[in-house]
Amino acid sequence: SEGIVLSEKVLEVDSFLNHQMDPVLMKEVGKEFARLFEAEGITKVLTIESSGIAPAIMAALELEVPMIFARKQKSLTLREDIYVEKVYSFTKEQSNDVTVSKKFLFPNDRVLIIDDFLAHGEAALGLARIAEQAGATVAGIGIVIEKSFQSGAQRIKETGYRGESLVRIASLADGKVTFATEETVH
Ligand code: 5GP
């Protein structure tokens, strides 16, 4: 009810997730991710700045493990101390170098990747590549809002990672949000 449909492809949720943040809702989001992934032996939660941080820290708090947020940087000269992956930004329509310090991810880590939105899976799969560069295991991908009509969910499925989305949107057509569960069965 608070989401604003900006186009057939973009939903604005600035009132509770992307600008103003609702801590009570984020706490529940964290609890739900922790419940979904509690059997996976998660040792680190990994997200990307900035909107992934709130749901990720709440999940990490519930799981009692550290949370790492990858940094977005314009362009980097070669550095030995960081993992780097190129990630195309759905909202900014440009590629960023996404980086995580080698100090915080290790081969024995079981990583839970968290993000606010899933569109084409660029951010989530870029984070997964960073975890794999470290030799760590991607134990799951948790998304707050999945737009099921874009390619990300299918791409995650194809990689074999376990993906869980708390909200699934089937369509943003006609200026309204249609949830996947509300879809009529053809
Ligand atoms: P993807 O990498 O899956 O293509 O897109 C996900 C990223 O783009 C998320 O980190 C999120 O910040 C942003 N994003 C994608 N779609 C939307 C949207 O409809 N609304 C908002 N607010 N952000 C989006």
PDB file of C-alpha atoms and ligand atoms in Angstrom:
ATOM      1  CA  SER A   1       0.000   0.000   0.000  1.00  0.00           C
ATOM      2  CA  GLU A   2       2.959   2.361   0.497  1.00  0.00           C
ATOM      3  CA  GLY A   3       4.773   1.357  -2.700  1.00  0.00           C
ATOM      4  CA  ILE A   4       4.684   3.847  -5.564  1.00  0.00           C
ATOM      5  CA  VAL A   5       4.688   2.369  -9.057  1.00  0.00           C
ATOM      6  CA  LEU A   6       7.135   4.578 -10.975  1.00  0.00           C
ATOM      7  CA  SER A   7       6.891   2.566 -14.200  1.00  0.00           C
ATOM      8  CA  GLU A   8       6.094  -0.974 -15.354  1.00  0.00           C
ATOM      9  CA  LYS A   9       9.587  -1.915 -14.171  1.00  0.00           C
ATOM     10  CA  VAL A  10      10.325   0.141 -11.061  1.00  0.00           C
ATOM     11  CA  LEU A  11       8.674   0.285  -7.651  1.00  0.00           C
ATOM     12  CA  GLU A  12       9.572   3.024  -5.187  1.00  0.00           C
ATOM     13  CA  VAL A  13       9.493   2.047  -1.536  1.00  0.00           C
ATOM     14  CA  ASP A  14      11.178   5.116  -0.070  1.00  0.00           C
ATOM     15  CA  SER A  15       8.804   5.288   2.906  1.00  0.00           C
ATOM     16  CA  PHE A  16       9.981   2.067   4.569  1.00  0.00           C
ATOM     17  CA  LEU A  17      13.036   0.567   2.816  1.00  0.00           C
ATOM     18  CA  ASN A  18      14.992   2.819   0.463  1.00  0.00           C
ATOM     19  CA  HIS A  19      15.069   6.241   2.130  1.00  0.00           C
ATOM     20  CA  GLN A  20      13.062   6.310   5.346  1.00  0.00           C
ATOM     21  CA  MET A  21      13.465   2.884   6.945  1.00  0.00           C
ATOM     22  CA  ASP A  22      10.944   1.110   9.145  1.00  0.00           C
ATOM     23  CA  PRO A  23      12.950  -0.574  11.926  1.00  0.00           C
ATOM     24  CA  VAL A  24      10.049  -2.649  13.219  1.00  0.00           C
ATOM     25  CA  LEU A  25       9.423  -4.044   9.739  1.00  0.00           C
ATOM     26  CA  MET A  26      13.185  -4.566   9.220  1.00  0.00           C
ATOM     27  CA  LYS A  27      13.332  -6.520  12.479  1.00  0.00           C
ATOM     28  CA  GLU A  28      10.584  -8.829  11.225  1.00  0.00           C
ATOM     29  CA  VAL A  29      12.363  -9.158   7.869  1.00  0.00           C
ATOM     30  CA  GLY A  30      15.543 -10.160   9.708  1.00  0.00           C
ATOM     31  CA  LYS A  31      13.672 -12.726  11.783  1.00  0.00           C
ATOM     32  CA  GLU A  32      12.087 -14.261   8.703  1.00  0.00           C
ATOM     33  CA  PHE A  33      15.422 -14.558   6.857  1.00  0.00           C
ATOM     34  CA  ALA A  34      16.936 -16.124   9.989  1.00  0.00           C
ATOM     35  CA  ARG A  35      14.046 -18.611  10.179  1.00  0.00           C
ATOM     36  CA  LEU A  36      14.319 -19.533   6.487  1.00  0.00           C
ATOM     37  CA  PHE A  37      18.083 -20.065   6.585  1.00  0.00           C
ATOM     38  CA  GLU A  38      18.600 -21.255  10.165  1.00  0.00           C
ATOM     39  CA  ALA A  39      19.550 -24.798   9.103  1.00  0.00           C
ATOM     40  CA  GLU A  40      22.193 -23.601   6.610  1.00  0.00           C
ATOM     41  CA  GLY A  41      24.996 -22.966   9.109  1.00  0.00           C
ATOM     42  CA  ILE A  42      25.409 -19.342   8.016  1.00  0.00           C
ATOM     43  CA  THR A  43      28.652 -17.705   9.203  1.00  0.00           C
ATOM     44  CA  LYS A  44      28.410 -14.326   7.378  1.00  0.00           C
ATOM     45  CA  VAL A  45      25.698 -12.173   5.872  1.00  0.00           C
ATOM     46  CA  LEU A  46      26.773 -10.304   2.713  1.00  0.00           C
ATOM     47  CA  THR A  47      24.939  -7.393   1.095  1.00  0.00           C
ATOM     48  CA  ILE A  48      25.644  -4.311  -1.025  1.00  0.00           C
ATOM     49  CA  GLU A  49      25.450  -0.677   0.048  1.00  0.00           C
ATOM     50  CA  SER A  50      23.219   1.060   0.766  1.00  0.00           C
ATOM     51  CA  SER A  51      19.680  -0.291   0.742  1.00  0.00           C
ATOM     52  CA  GLY A  52      20.657  -3.886   1.497  1.00  0.00           C
ATOM     53  CA  ILE A  53      22.248  -2.891   4.792  1.00  0.00           C
ATOM     54  CA  ALA A  54      19.088  -2.612   6.908  1.00  0.00           C
ATOM     55  CA  PRO A  55      17.585  -6.036   6.111  1.00  0.00           C
ATOM     56  CA  ALA A  56      21.058  -7.607   6.172  1.00  0.00           C
ATOM     57  CA  ILE A  57      22.043  -6.287   9.598  1.00  0.00           C
ATOM     58  CA  MET A  58      18.728  -7.440  11.049  1.00  0.00           C
ATOM     59  CA  ALA A  59      19.188 -10.941   9.597  1.00  0.00           C
ATOM     60  CA  ALA A  60      22.763 -11.011  10.908  1.00  0.00           C
ATOM     61  CA  LEU A  61      21.586  -9.906  14.334  1.00  0.00           C
ATOM     62  CA  GLU A  62      19.089 -12.772  14.474  1.00  0.00           C
ATOM     63  CA  LEU A  63      21.665 -15.295  13.198  1.00  0.00           C
ATOM     64  CA  GLU A  64      24.346 -13.791  15.491  1.00  0.00           C
ATOM     65  CA  VAL A  65      26.950 -13.591  12.735  1.00  0.00           C
ATOM     66  CA  PRO A  66      28.829 -10.624  11.198  1.00  0.00           C
ATOM     67  CA  MET A  67      27.346  -8.663   8.312  1.00  0.00           C
ATOM     68  CA  ILE A  68      29.535  -7.333   5.494  1.00  0.00           C
ATOM     69  CA  PHE A  69      28.361  -4.761   2.972  1.00  0.00           C
ATOM     70  CA  ALA A  70      30.139  -4.608  -0.352  1.00  0.00           C
ATOM     71  CA  ARG A  71      31.127  -1.123  -1.463  1.00  0.00           C
ATOM     72  CA  LYS A  72      30.270   0.368  -4.836  1.00  0.00           C
ATOM     73  CA  GLN A  73      33.136   2.223  -6.441  1.00  0.00           C
ATOM     74  CA  LYS A  74      33.419   3.952  -9.773  1.00  0.00           C
ATOM     75  CA  SER A  75      36.533   2.328 -11.111  1.00  0.00           C
ATOM     76  CA  LEU A  76      39.525   0.840  -9.408  1.00  0.00           C
ATOM     77  CA  THR A  77      43.159   0.407 -10.131  1.00  0.00           C
ATOM     78  CA  LEU A  78      44.366  -3.099  -9.378  1.00  0.00           C
ATOM     79  CA  ARG A  79      44.526  -3.835  -5.661  1.00  0.00           C
ATOM     80  CA  GLU A  80      45.679  -6.982  -3.933  1.00  0.00           C
ATOM     81  CA  ASP A  81      43.674  -6.597  -0.730  1.00  0.00           C
ATOM     82  CA  ILE A  82      40.114  -6.627  -2.127  1.00  0.00           C
ATOM     83  CA  TYR A  83      37.788  -8.849  -4.125  1.00  0.00           C
ATOM     84  CA  VAL A  84      36.261  -6.948  -7.073  1.00  0.00           C
ATOM     85  CA  GLU A  85      33.338  -7.767  -9.348  1.00  0.00           C
ATOM     86  CA  LYS A  86      31.657  -5.614 -11.985  1.00  0.00           C
ATOM     87  CA  VAL A  87      27.942  -5.194 -11.307  1.00  0.00           C
ATOM     88  CA  TYR A  88      25.503  -3.428 -13.605  1.00  0.00           C
ATOM     89  CA  SER A  89      23.118  -1.274 -11.572  1.00  0.00           C
ATOM     90  CA  PHE A  90      19.445  -1.613 -12.512  1.00  0.00           C
ATOM     91  CA  THR A  91      18.477   1.760 -11.050  1.00  0.00           C
ATOM     92  CA  LYS A  92      21.588   3.791 -12.015  1.00  0.00           C
ATOM     93  CA  GLU A  93      21.984   2.104 -15.432  1.00  0.00           C
ATOM     94  CA  GLN A  94      25.770   1.947 -15.115  1.00  0.00           C
ATOM     95  CA  SER A  95      28.391  -0.560 -14.030  1.00  0.00           C
ATOM     96  CA  ASN A  96      30.165  -0.267 -10.714  1.00  0.00           C
ATOM     97  CA  ASP A  97      33.121  -2.078  -9.300  1.00  0.00           C
ATOM     98  CA  VAL A  98      31.776  -3.818  -6.199  1.00  0.00           C
ATOM     99  CA  THR A  99      34.416  -4.582  -3.591  1.00  0.00           C
ATOM    100  CA  VAL A 100      34.894  -6.522  -0.369  1.00  0.00           C
ATOM    101  CA  SER A 101      38.080  -6.609   1.675  1.00  0.00           C
ATOM    102  CA  LYS A 102      39.886  -9.959   1.690  1.00  0.00           C
ATOM    103  CA  LYS A 103      40.058  -9.585   5.486  1.00  0.00           C
ATOM    104  CA  PHE A 104      36.412 -10.557   5.958  1.00  0.00           C
ATOM    105  CA  LEU A 105      35.618 -13.609   3.773  1.00  0.00           C
ATOM    106  CA  PHE A 106      37.269 -17.032   4.024  1.00  0.00           C
ATOM    107  CA  PRO A 107      36.968 -20.505   2.440  1.00  0.00           C
ATOM    108  CA  ASN A 108      35.196 -21.939   5.496  1.00  0.00           C
ATOM    109  CA  ASP A 109      32.472 -19.243   5.393  1.00  0.00           C
ATOM    110  CA  ARG A 110      28.868 -20.109   4.585  1.00  0.00           C
ATOM    111  CA  VAL A 111      27.483 -16.888   3.197  1.00  0.00           C
ATOM    112  CA  LEU A 112      23.898 -15.632   3.160  1.00  0.00           C
ATOM    113  CA  ILE A 113      23.447 -12.923   0.518  1.00  0.00           C
ATOM    114  CA  ILE A 114      20.719 -10.373   1.237  1.00  0.00           C
ATOM    115  CA  ASP A 115      19.369  -7.559  -0.932  1.00  0.00           C
ATOM    116  CA  ASP A 116      16.373  -5.261  -0.924  1.00  0.00           C
ATOM    117  CA  PHE A 117      15.206  -5.900  -4.516  1.00  0.00           C
ATOM    118  CA  LEU A 118      15.704  -8.571  -7.141  1.00  0.00           C
ATOM    119  CA  ALA A 119      15.364  -7.419 -10.760  1.00  0.00           C
ATOM    120  CA  HIS A 120      17.838  -9.122 -13.114  1.00  0.00           C
ATOM    121  CA  GLY A 121      20.010 -10.629 -10.392  1.00  0.00           C
ATOM    122  CA  GLU A 122      23.086  -8.538 -11.189  1.00  0.00           C
ATOM    123  CA  ALA A 123      23.703  -7.431  -7.595  1.00  0.00           C
ATOM    124  CA  ALA A 124      22.951 -10.798  -5.954  1.00  0.00           C
ATOM    125  CA  LEU A 125      24.987 -12.796  -8.463  1.00  0.00           C
ATOM    126  CA  GLY A 126      27.865 -10.291  -8.291  1.00  0.00           C
ATOM    127  CA  LEU A 127      27.937 -10.792  -4.519  1.00  0.00           C
ATOM    128  CA  ALA A 128      27.845 -14.559  -5.056  1.00  0.00           C
ATOM    129  CA  ARG A 129      30.904 -14.284  -7.347  1.00  0.00           C
ATOM    130  CA  ILE A 130      32.720 -12.335  -4.632  1.00  0.00           C
ATOM    131  CA  ALA A 131      31.936 -15.054  -2.055  1.00  0.00           C
ATOM    132  CA  GLU A 132      33.185 -17.666  -4.527  1.00  0.00           C
ATOM    133  CA  GLN A 133      36.369 -15.705  -5.219  1.00  0.00           C
ATOM    134  CA  ALA A 134      37.047 -16.077  -1.485  1.00  0.00           C
ATOM    135  CA  GLY A 135      36.452 -19.831  -1.757  1.00  0.00           C
ATOM    136  CA  ALA A 136      33.405 -19.463   0.514  1.00  0.00           C
ATOM    137  CA  THR A 137      30.075 -21.272   0.028  1.00  0.00           C
ATOM    138  CA  VAL A 138      26.978 -19.354  -1.035  1.00  0.00           C
ATOM    139  CA  ALA A 139      24.468 -20.928   1.348  1.00  0.00           C
ATOM    140  CA  GLY A 140      21.516 -18.833   0.194  1.00  0.00           C
ATOM    141  CA  ILE A 141      20.192 -15.630  -1.316  1.00  0.00           C
ATOM    142  CA  GLY A 142      17.475 -13.730   0.564  1.00  0.00           C
ATOM    143  CA  ILE A 143      15.560 -10.957  -1.179  1.00  0.00           C
ATOM    144  CA  VAL A 144      13.014  -8.609   0.399  1.00  0.00           C
ATOM    145  CA  ILE A 145      11.099  -7.749  -2.801  1.00  0.00           C
ATOM    146  CA  GLU A 146      11.386  -9.899  -5.927  1.00  0.00           C
ATOM    147  CA  LYS A 147       9.977  -8.661  -9.208  1.00  0.00           C
ATOM    148  CA  SER A 148       9.169 -12.086 -10.591  1.00  0.00           C
ATOM    149  CA  PHE A 149       8.527 -10.741 -14.098  1.00  0.00           C
ATOM    150  CA  GLN A 150      12.214  -9.873 -14.506  1.00  0.00           C
ATOM    151  CA  SER A 151      14.988 -12.408 -15.018  1.00  0.00           C
ATOM    152  CA  GLY A 152      16.726 -12.497 -11.613  1.00  0.00           C
ATOM    153  CA  ALA A 153      14.727 -15.267  -9.953  1.00  0.00           C
ATOM    154  CA  GLN A 154      15.231 -17.579 -12.940  1.00  0.00           C
ATOM    155  CA  ARG A 155      18.939 -16.751 -13.113  1.00  0.00           C
ATOM    156  CA  ILE A 156      19.387 -17.569  -9.425  1.00  0.00           C
ATOM    157  CA  LYS A 157      17.522 -20.850  -9.930  1.00  0.00           C
ATOM    158  CA  GLU A 158      19.825 -21.749 -12.813  1.00  0.00           C
ATOM    159  CA  THR A 159      22.934 -21.245 -10.668  1.00  0.00           C
ATOM    160  CA  GLY A 160      21.582 -23.781  -8.184  1.00  0.00           C
ATOM    161  CA  TYR A 161      21.707 -21.367  -5.238  1.00  0.00           C
ATOM    162  CA  ARG A 162      18.827 -21.449  -2.803  1.00  0.00           C
ATOM    163  CA  GLY A 163      16.849 -18.231  -3.263  1.00  0.00           C
ATOM    164  CA  GLU A 164      14.081 -16.999  -0.969  1.00  0.00           C
ATOM    165  CA  SER A 165      12.031 -13.857  -1.539  1.00  0.00           C
ATOM    166  CA  LEU A 166       9.729 -12.442   1.127  1.00  0.00           C
ATOM    167  CA  VAL A 167       7.511 -10.622  -1.369  1.00  0.00           C
ATOM    168  CA  ARG A 168       6.977 -11.621  -4.986  1.00  0.00           C
ATOM    169  CA  ILE A 169       5.544  -9.120  -7.430  1.00  0.00           C
ATOM    170  CA  ALA A 170       4.041 -10.551 -10.607  1.00  0.00           C
ATOM    171  CA  SER A 171       3.406  -7.253 -12.344  1.00  0.00           C
ATOM    172  CA  LEU A 172       3.628  -3.464 -12.054  1.00  0.00           C
ATOM    173  CA  ALA A 173       1.350  -2.950 -15.074  1.00  0.00           C
ATOM    174  CA  ASP A 174      -1.508  -0.416 -15.042  1.00  0.00           C
ATOM    175  CA  GLY A 175       0.119   1.566 -12.241  1.00  0.00           C
ATOM    176  CA  LYS A 176      -0.586  -1.093  -9.638  1.00  0.00           C
ATOM    177  CA  VAL A 177       1.249  -3.771  -7.724  1.00  0.00           C
ATOM    178  CA  THR A 178       0.026  -7.296  -8.417  1.00  0.00           C
ATOM    179  CA  PHE A 179       1.530  -9.834  -6.025  1.00  0.00           C
ATOM    180  CA  ALA A 180       2.484 -13.264  -7.354  1.00  0.00           C
ATOM    181  CA  THR A 181      -0.006 -14.949  -5.042  1.00  0.00           C
ATOM    182  CA  GLU A 182      -2.801 -12.802  -6.452  1.00  0.00           C
ATOM    183  CA  GLU A 183      -2.156 -13.930 -10.007  1.00  0.00           C
ATOM    184  CA  THR A 184      -5.089 -15.646 -11.601  1.00  0.00           C
ATOM    185  CA  VAL A 185      -4.327 -19.185 -12.681  1.00  0.00           C
ATOM    186  CA  HIS A 186      -4.701 -19.605 -16.426  1.00  0.00           C
TER     187      HIS A 186
HETATM  188  P1  5GP B   1      19.331  -6.472 -10.021  1.00  0.00           P
HETATM  189  O1  5GP B   1      20.770  -6.353  -9.651  1.00  0.00           O
HETATM  190  O2  5GP B   1      18.673  -7.715  -9.489  1.00  0.00           O
HETATM  191  O3  5GP B   1      19.095  -6.273 -11.487  1.00  0.00           O
HETATM  192  O4  5GP B   1      18.594  -5.239  -9.335  1.00  0.00           O
HETATM  193  C1  5GP B   1      18.565  -5.189  -7.933  1.00  0.00           C
HETATM  194  C2  5GP B   1      19.166  -3.910  -7.410  1.00  0.00           C
HETATM  195  O5  5GP B   1      18.643  -2.779  -8.117  1.00  0.00           O
HETATM  196  C3  5GP B   1      18.789  -3.737  -5.954  1.00  0.00           C
HETATM  197  O6  5GP B   1      19.984  -3.640  -5.209  1.00  0.00           O
HETATM  198  C4  5GP B   1      18.011  -2.452  -5.877  1.00  0.00           C
HETATM  199  O7  5GP B   1      18.748  -1.488  -5.204  1.00  0.00           O
HETATM  200  C5  5GP B   1      17.802  -1.991  -7.295  1.00  0.00           C
HETATM  201  N1  5GP B   1      16.419  -2.177  -7.789  1.00  0.00           N
HETATM  202  C6  5GP B   1      16.023  -3.029  -8.772  1.00  0.00           C
HETATM  203  N2  5GP B   1      14.722  -2.894  -9.037  1.00  0.00           N
HETATM  204  C7  5GP B   1      14.259  -1.938  -8.199  1.00  0.00           C
HETATM  205  C8  5GP B   1      12.957  -1.358  -8.000  1.00  0.00           C
HETATM  206  O8  5GP B   1      11.952  -1.674  -8.658  1.00  0.00           O
HETATM  207  N3  5GP B   1      12.873  -0.422  -7.021  1.00  0.00           N
HETATM  208  C9  5GP B   1      13.949  -0.047  -6.277  1.00  0.00           C
HETATM  209  N4  5GP B   1      13.724   0.881  -5.330  1.00  0.00           N
HETATM  210  N5  5GP B   1      15.172  -0.565  -6.438  1.00  0.00           N
HETATM  211  C10 5GP B   1      15.344  -1.502  -7.397  1.00  0.00           C
END
